[in-house]
C-alpha cells in the first residue's frame, strides 16, 4: 500500500474513532467521577479521554491492517 494512502487512511480512521469514542462517552455518567460534571474541566476530561481511546482503537485497526498485509506478502514469493 502506498505511503500516501496509508497516511490518509490513518488520519481518517483516527478522526472517525475519536468521534465514535466521544459519542460513546456521552452515555457515561461522569457525575459519579467528577465534582462538577457540567464544568469546563469535566468536558475537557471527556475530550482528552475520547482522544486517547479513539487513537488507541485506530492504532489497533491500523496495526491489524499492516499485519494482514505483511502476512499476505509472506506467501506471494
Coordinates of C-alpha atoms in Angstrom, one line a residue:
X1 CA 0.0 0.0 0.0
X2 CA 1.5 3.4 -0.9
X3 CA 2.6 5.6 2.0
X4 CA 0.2 8.4 0.9
X5 CA -2.8 6.2 1.0
X6 CA -1.8 4.7 4.4
X7 CA -1.2 8.2 5.8
X8 CA -4.6 9.5 4.6
X9 CA -6.3 6.4 5.9
X10 CA -4.6 6.8 9.2
X11 CA -5.9 10.4 9.6
X12 CA -9.4 9.5 8.6
X13 CA -9.6 6.4 10.8
X14 CA -8.2 8.3 13.8
X15 CA -10.8 11.1 13.4
X16 CA -13.6 8.6 13.0
X17 CA -12.7 6.6 16.0
X18 CA -12.2 9.8 18.1
X19 CA -15.7 10.9 17.1
X20 CA -17.1 7.5 17.9
X21 CA -15.5 7.4 21.3
X22 CA -16.8 10.9 22.0
X23 CA -20.3 9.7 21.1
X24 CA -20.0 6.6 23.2
X25 CA -18.7 8.6 26.2
X26 CA -21.8 10.7 26.2
X27 CA -23.6 7.7 27.8
X28 CA -21.1 7.5 30.6
X29 CA -22.2 9.1 33.9
X30 CA -19.4 11.5 34.7
X31 CA -21.2 12.9 37.7
X32 CA -20.1 9.8 39.6
X33 CA -16.4 10.6 38.9
X34 CA -16.1 14.4 38.9
X35 CA -17.2 17.1 41.2
X36 CA -18.8 19.4 38.6
X37 CA -19.9 17.3 35.6
X38 CA -21.1 20.3 33.7
X39 CA -18.0 22.3 34.2
X40 CA -15.2 23.1 31.7
X41 CA -12.8 20.8 33.4
X42 CA -15.1 17.8 33.1
X43 CA -15.7 18.5 29.4
X44 CA -12.0 18.8 28.8
X45 CA -11.5 15.5 30.6
X46 CA -14.1 13.9 28.3
X47 CA -12.4 15.3 25.2
X48 CA -9.0 14.0 26.4
X49 CA -10.4 10.6 27.2
X50 CA -12.1 10.5 23.8
X51 CA -8.9 11.3 22.0
X52 CA -6.9 8.7 23.9
X53 CA -9.5 5.9 23.4
X54 CA -10.1 6.8 19.7
X55 CA -6.4 7.0 19.0
X56 CA -5.7 3.6 20.6
X57 CA -8.6 2.0 18.7
X58 CA -7.5 3.4 15.4
X59 CA -3.9 2.2 16.1
X60 CA -5.2 -1.3 16.7
X61 CA -7.0 -1.4 13.4
X62 CA -4.1 0.2 11.5
X63 CA -1.7 -2.3 13.1
X64 CA -4.0 -5.1 12.2
X65 CA -4.2 -3.9 8.6
X66 CA -0.4 -3.7 8.5
X67 CA 0.0 -7.2 9.9
X68 CA -2.5 -8.6 7.5
X69 CA -0.7 -7.0 4.5
X70 CA 2.6 -8.3 5.8
X71 CA 1.2 -11.7 6.3
X72 CA -0.3 -11.7 2.8
X73 CA 3.1 -10.8 1.4
X74 CA 4.7 -13.8 3.0
X75 CA 3.0 -16.1 0.6
X76 CA 3.5 -14.1 -2.6
X77 CA 7.1 -15.1 -3.2

